[in-house]
Tab-separated table of C-alpha atoms in Angstrom:
chain	number	residue	atom	x	y	z
A	1	MET	CA	-231.873	208.451	-206.655
A	2	ILE	CA	-233.435	209.648	-203.397
A	3	LYS	CA	-233.156	206.158	-202.006
A	4	PHE	CA	-229.505	206.095	-203.013
A	5	PHE	CA	-228.718	209.320	-201.077
A	6	ARG	CA	-230.653	208.088	-198.108
A	7	HIS	CA	-228.567	204.925	-198.160
A	8	ILE	CA	-225.329	206.947	-198.331
A	9	ARG	CA	-226.503	209.185	-195.484
A	10	LYS	CA	-227.372	206.181	-193.397
A	11	ASN	CA	-223.915	204.691	-194.030
A	12	LEU	CA	-222.214	207.986	-193.132
A	13	LEU	CA	-224.170	208.188	-189.901
A	14	MET	CA	-223.174	204.614	-189.088
A	15	GLU	CA	-219.536	205.351	-189.904
A	16	ASN	CA	-219.674	208.503	-187.796
A	17	LYS	CA	-221.074	206.599	-184.838
A	18	THR	CA	-218.473	203.855	-185.289
A	19	SER	CA	-215.715	206.462	-185.443
A	20	LYS	CA	-216.991	208.075	-182.273
A	21	TYR	CA	-217.145	204.732	-180.541
A	22	LEU	CA	-213.608	203.935	-181.670
A	23	LYS	CA	-212.343	207.292	-180.470
A	24	TYR	CA	-214.148	206.798	-177.196
A	25	ALA	CA	-212.724	203.287	-176.788
A	26	VAL	CA	-209.215	204.461	-177.636
A	27	GLY	CA	-209.620	207.329	-175.196
A	28	GLU	CA	-210.738	204.931	-172.484
A	29	ILE	CA	-207.771	202.678	-173.168
A	30	ILE	CA	-205.385	205.632	-173.029
A	31	LEU	CA	-206.905	206.759	-169.730
A	32	VAL	CA	-206.586	203.249	-168.304
A	33	VAL	CA	-202.952	203.027	-169.448
A	34	ILE	CA	-202.201	206.459	-167.996
A	35	GLY	CA	-203.873	205.427	-164.743
A	36	ILE	CA	-201.811	202.252	-164.613
A	37	LEU	CA	-198.606	204.179	-165.317
A	38	ILE	CA	-199.452	206.729	-162.645
A	39	ALA	CA	-200.227	203.944	-160.174
A	40	LEU	CA	-196.940	202.217	-161.010
A	41	GLN	CA	-195.052	205.476	-160.627
A	42	ILE	CA	-196.677	206.157	-157.259
A	43	ASN	CA	-195.866	202.604	-156.189
A	44	ASN	CA	-192.256	203.102	-157.313
A	45	TRP	CA	-192.051	206.355	-155.366
A	46	ASN	CA	-193.425	204.641	-152.281
A	47	GLU	CA	-190.933	201.789	-152.647
A	48	GLU	CA	-188.089	204.253	-153.152
A	49	ARG	CA	-189.160	206.134	-150.021
A	50	LYS	CA	-189.260	202.879	-148.051
A	51	VAL	CA	-185.810	201.859	-149.309
A	52	ARG	CA	-184.439	205.337	-148.593
A	53	ALA	CA	-185.929	205.271	-145.085
A	54	GLN	CA	-184.303	201.879	-144.509
A	55	GLU	CA	-180.977	203.211	-145.802
A	56	VAL	CA	-181.149	206.283	-143.553
A	57	ASN	CA	-181.955	204.092	-140.564
A	58	TYR	CA	-178.886	201.956	-141.288
A	59	LEU	CA	-176.777	205.076	-141.756
A	60	LYS	CA	-177.893	206.449	-138.386
A	61	ASN	CA	-177.073	203.136	-136.704
A	62	LEU	CA	-173.713	203.035	-138.455
A	63	LYS	CA	-172.975	206.546	-137.252
A	64	ALA	CA	-173.862	205.615	-133.668
A	65	ASP	CA	-171.561	202.570	-133.858
A	66	LEU	CA	-168.722	204.566	-135.390
A	67	GLU	CA	-168.942	207.354	-132.804
A	68	LYS	CA	-168.526	204.743	-130.079
A	69	GLU	CA	-165.776	203.162	-132.137
A	70	ILE	CA	-163.829	206.436	-132.180
A	71	GLU	CA	-163.608	206.362	-128.365
A	72	ASN	CA	-162.862	202.635	-128.370
A	73	THR	CA	-160.039	203.094	-130.882
A	74	LYS	CA	-158.577	206.084	-129.023
A	75	GLN	CA	-158.490	204.035	-125.825
A	76	PHE	CA	-156.686	201.187	-127.573
A	77	ALA	CA	-154.197	203.596	-129.156
A	78	ASN	CA	-153.338	204.870	-125.665
A	79	TYR	CA	-153.360	201.326	-124.246
A	80	ARG	CA	-150.865	200.072	-126.849
A	81	TYR	CA	-148.703	203.186	-126.550
A	82	GLY	CA	-148.620	202.794	-122.752
A	83	LYS	CA	-147.387	199.212	-123.111
A	84	ALA	CA	-144.666	200.357	-125.524
A	85	GLN	CA	-143.636	202.986	-122.949
A	86	ALA	CA	-143.419	200.334	-120.215
A	87	CYS	CA	-141.264	198.114	-122.481
A	88	SER	CA	-138.921	201.037	-123.144
A	89	SER	CA	-138.583	201.775	-119.417
A	90	LEU	CA	-137.747	198.136	-118.668
A	91	LEU	CA	-135.213	197.883	-121.497
A	92	ASN	CA	-133.443	201.111	-120.610
A	93	GLY	CA	-133.622	200.839	-116.832
A	94	THR	CA	-131.213	199.225	-114.392
A	95	ALA	CA	-131.581	195.946	-112.541
A	96	PRO	CA	-133.613	196.354	-109.323
A	97	ASN	CA	-131.413	196.389	-106.196
A	98	SER	CA	-134.034	197.040	-103.496
A	99	ILE	CA	-137.515	195.830	-102.686
A	100	GLU	CA	-138.861	199.269	-103.653
A	101	ALA	CA	-137.131	198.994	-107.035
A	102	VAL	CA	-138.539	195.472	-107.433
A	103	ALA	CA	-142.049	196.821	-106.765
A	104	GLU	CA	-141.610	199.495	-109.463
A	105	TYR	CA	-140.057	196.959	-111.854
A	106	THR	CA	-142.958	194.564	-111.227
A	107	ASN	CA	-145.523	197.290	-111.916
A	108	LEU	CA	-143.866	197.934	-115.287
A	109	TYR	CA	-143.651	194.343	-116.509
A	110	GLU	CA	-147.175	193.571	-115.316
A	111	ARG	CA	-148.296	196.568	-117.347
A	112	VAL	CA	-146.665	194.896	-120.352
A	113	PHE	CA	-148.067	191.475	-119.436
A	114	ALA	CA	-151.711	192.638	-119.227
A	115	TRP	CA	-153.522	191.371	-122.304
A	116	SER	CA	-156.615	192.801	-123.959
A	117	GLU	CA	-157.748	192.207	-127.521
A	118	PHE	CA	-159.403	194.848	-129.635
A	119	VAL	CA	-163.105	194.214	-130.286
A	120	PRO	CA	-164.542	196.676	-132.833
A	121	ASN	CA	-167.979	198.149	-132.283
A	122	ASN	CA	-169.337	197.243	-135.732
A	123	ASN	CA	-172.614	195.420	-135.103
A	124	THR	CA	-174.554	197.346	-137.775
A	125	PHE	CA	-171.905	196.703	-140.411
A	126	LYS	CA	-171.895	192.975	-139.601
A	127	GLU	CA	-175.697	192.948	-139.879
A	128	LEU	CA	-175.489	194.621	-143.298
A	129	LEU	CA	-173.042	191.979	-144.484
A	130	SER	CA	-174.865	188.964	-143.047
A	131	SER	CA	-178.281	190.121	-144.329
A	132	GLY	CA	-176.990	191.040	-147.780
A	133	ASN	CA	-178.239	194.601	-147.275
A	134	LEU	CA	-174.927	196.365	-147.838
A	135	SER	CA	-176.254	197.319	-151.287
A	136	LEU	CA	-178.781	199.576	-149.536
A	137	ILE	CA	-175.907	201.976	-148.864
A	138	THR	CA	-175.933	203.853	-152.151
A	139	ASN	CA	-173.014	206.174	-151.398
A	140	ASP	CA	-169.963	204.309	-152.721
A	141	ASN	CA	-167.559	206.377	-150.620
A	142	ILE	CA	-169.319	205.287	-147.428
A	143	LYS	CA	-169.564	201.685	-148.560
A	144	ASN	CA	-165.901	201.493	-149.571
A	145	GLY	CA	-164.871	203.246	-146.366
A	146	LEU	CA	-166.687	200.640	-144.291
A	147	LEU	CA	-165.113	197.778	-146.255
A	148	GLU	CA	-161.637	199.286	-145.840
A	149	LEU	CA	-162.312	199.729	-142.139
A	150	ASP	CA	-163.190	196.056	-141.868
A	151	LYS	CA	-159.889	195.177	-143.552
A	152	ARG	CA	-158.020	197.293	-141.005
A	153	TYR	CA	-159.784	195.425	-138.205
A	154	THR	CA	-158.514	192.163	-139.699
A	155	GLN	CA	-155.031	193.679	-139.837
A	156	ILE	CA	-155.222	194.503	-136.121
A	157	THR	CA	-156.500	191.023	-135.237
A	158	ASN	CA	-153.669	189.375	-137.179
A	159	GLY	CA	-151.142	191.641	-135.464
A	160	GLU	CA	-152.517	190.750	-132.032
A	161	HIS	CA	-152.422	187.016	-132.748
A	162	HIS	CA	-148.821	187.285	-133.921
A	163	MET	CA	-147.857	189.268	-130.823
A	164	ARG	CA	-149.651	186.841	-128.512
A	165	ARG	CA	-147.389	183.992	-129.620
A	166	GLU	CA	-144.304	186.118	-128.904
A	167	PHE	CA	-145.651	187.103	-125.474
A	168	GLU	CA	-146.144	183.476	-124.520
A	169	ALA	CA	-142.760	182.283	-125.821
A	170	TYR	CA	-140.513	185.172	-124.725
A	171	LEU	CA	-142.264	186.865	-121.798
A	172	TYR	CA	-144.826	184.659	-120.040
A	173	ASP	CA	-142.983	181.312	-120.146
A	174	PRO	CA	-139.536	182.536	-118.924
A	175	HIS	CA	-141.222	184.565	-116.186
A	176	VAL	CA	-143.374	181.714	-114.845
A	177	GLU	CA	-140.439	179.282	-114.888
A	178	HIS	CA	-138.088	181.467	-112.833
A	179	ILE	CA	-140.063	184.124	-110.942
A	180	ASP	CA	-142.578	184.019	-108.102
A	181	ALA	CA	-145.720	184.992	-110.000
A	182	VAL	CA	-148.072	187.669	-108.628
A	183	SER	CA	-145.732	188.231	-105.679
A	184	PHE	CA	-147.156	191.729	-105.187
A	185	PHE	CA	-150.754	190.572	-104.846
A	186	ASP	CA	-152.450	189.467	-101.643
A	187	THR	CA	-153.190	185.766	-102.145
A	188	THR	CA	-154.463	185.190	-98.601
A	189	GLN	CA	-157.948	186.484	-99.286
A	190	PRO	CA	-159.941	185.925	-102.503
A	191	VAL	CA	-162.028	188.802	-103.828
A	192	TYR	CA	-164.365	189.352	-106.739
A	193	GLY	CA	-161.939	190.565	-109.391
A	194	TYR	CA	-158.199	191.064	-109.003
A	195	PRO	CA	-156.759	190.504	-105.506
A	196	ASN	CA	-155.534	193.477	-103.505
A	197	ARG	CA	-152.228	194.996	-104.574
A	198	LEU	CA	-149.311	194.893	-102.124
A	199	THR	CA	-146.694	197.614	-101.699
A	200	ALA	CA	-143.005	197.154	-100.905
A	201	LYS	CA	-143.803	197.716	-97.218
A	202	ASP	CA	-146.241	194.793	-97.253
A	203	ILE	CA	-143.558	192.284	-98.370
A	204	PRO	CA	-141.971	190.379	-95.434
A	205	PHE	CA	-138.287	191.183	-95.006
A	206	GLU	CA	-137.245	187.542	-95.390
A	207	LYS	CA	-138.575	187.569	-99.003
A	208	HIS	CA	-136.701	190.690	-100.097
A	209	ASP	CA	-133.424	189.049	-101.111
A	210	LYS	CA	-135.162	186.347	-103.164
A	211	LEU	CA	-137.379	188.821	-105.026
A	212	ILE	CA	-134.433	191.152	-105.748
A	213	LYS	CA	-132.357	188.284	-107.189
A	214	GLU	CA	-135.249	187.041	-109.313
A	215	ALA	CA	-135.962	190.511	-110.683
A	216	ALA	CA	-132.260	191.002	-111.507
A	217	TRP	CA	-132.182	187.637	-113.295
A	218	GLN	CA	-135.233	188.535	-115.372
A	219	HIS	CA	-133.866	191.988	-116.191
A	220	ASN	CA	-130.664	190.461	-117.586
A	221	ASN	CA	-132.248	187.453	-119.311
A	222	ALA	CA	-131.654	187.628	-123.098
A	223	ILE	CA	-134.892	185.853	-124.026
A	224	PHE	CA	-136.972	188.118	-121.817
A	225	LYS	CA	-135.254	191.216	-123.207
A	226	ASN	CA	-135.917	190.093	-126.765
A	227	GLY	CA	-139.549	189.602	-125.794
A	228	LEU	CA	-139.631	193.175	-124.498
A	229	ARG	CA	-138.058	194.470	-127.713
A	230	LEU	CA	-140.649	192.677	-129.823
A	231	ALA	CA	-143.473	193.868	-127.541
A	232	PHE	CA	-142.102	197.422	-127.774
A	233	MET	CA	-142.179	197.332	-131.588
A	234	ASN	CA	-145.516	195.534	-131.998
A	235	ASN	CA	-147.396	197.620	-129.441
A	236	GLY	CA	-146.009	200.820	-130.936
A	237	TYR	CA	-147.018	199.670	-134.408
A	238	LEU	CA	-150.590	198.819	-133.337
A	239	ALA	CA	-150.818	202.109	-131.410
A	240	GLY	CA	-150.072	203.869	-134.717
A	241	VAL	CA	-152.668	201.797	-136.586
A	242	HIS	CA	-155.318	202.706	-134.007
A	243	LYS	CA	-154.360	206.384	-134.117
A	244	GLU	CA	-154.684	206.507	-137.926
A	245	LEU	CA	-157.919	204.566	-137.689
A	246	VAL	CA	-159.506	207.372	-135.665
A	247	TYR	CA	-159.100	209.783	-138.605
A	248	ASP	CA	-160.510	207.222	-141.062
A	249	ILE	CA	-163.580	206.665	-138.888
A	250	GLU	CA	-164.150	210.393	-138.448
A	251	GLU	CA	-164.120	210.810	-142.250
A	252	ILE	CA	-166.772	208.107	-142.645
A	253	VAL	CA	-168.940	209.768	-139.981
A	254	THR	CA	-168.701	213.066	-141.905
A	255	LEU	CA	-169.771	211.313	-145.125
A	256	ILE	CA	-172.716	209.701	-143.332
A	257	ASP	CA	-173.837	213.077	-141.942
A	258	GLN	CA	-173.773	214.520	-145.438
A	259	GLU	CA	-175.712	211.586	-146.874
A	260	ILE	CA	-178.395	211.662	-144.173
A	261	THR	CA	-179.093	215.363	-144.695
A	262	LYS	CA	-179.532	215.079	-148.490
């Protein structure tokens, strides 16, 4: 009987040790798993911080581009509006009847003739698109605002291309075929940039009659007038697009400021 109890005691001690070992092993496993989970969480936090830092850097660059773009767009709004004003003055004015009137008339149509195309300051946005990193911008309002802005840029480009064809067909071609081009510029001496501008007093008397007749012909030419009407409408339209664009850009800048300071 004594041997039997000793055997039971021995088995209980063995089972107790085994149980302790199992508990210890399970505990070790749990600690390892917890350590792994903590390490993964820390790694995730680090990755999230890196991604957030990259996003903030892009947002700051976008803001810098957009602030420059506000000034660029304001300038083009004024540029287009000024051309529409010049078209209106030419359409509603009288035919030049003196060399002084020809000089003023020439200043107006050359103001219409001058051609500049809008180039948006959107390098950061183009980089985001080309690199596939647009998804880094987590604020949907900012992202959608930038995409809408890009669509408006395309709208402006299409409008300019359409207007360019009309300028060539109705303004440039009739003028070059019938008028002494750049008659109020000094062509005797080349310079770096535009040649020197001449005044009415600089024009030799023997050229006055010819220039007055040419200006009167152009003023009354139906094709040229239609070109001015189209230029008046298109430049006024694009001036309005640029003006509205300023408000859209300012809204995006405000959203970016809010997102950066989160």
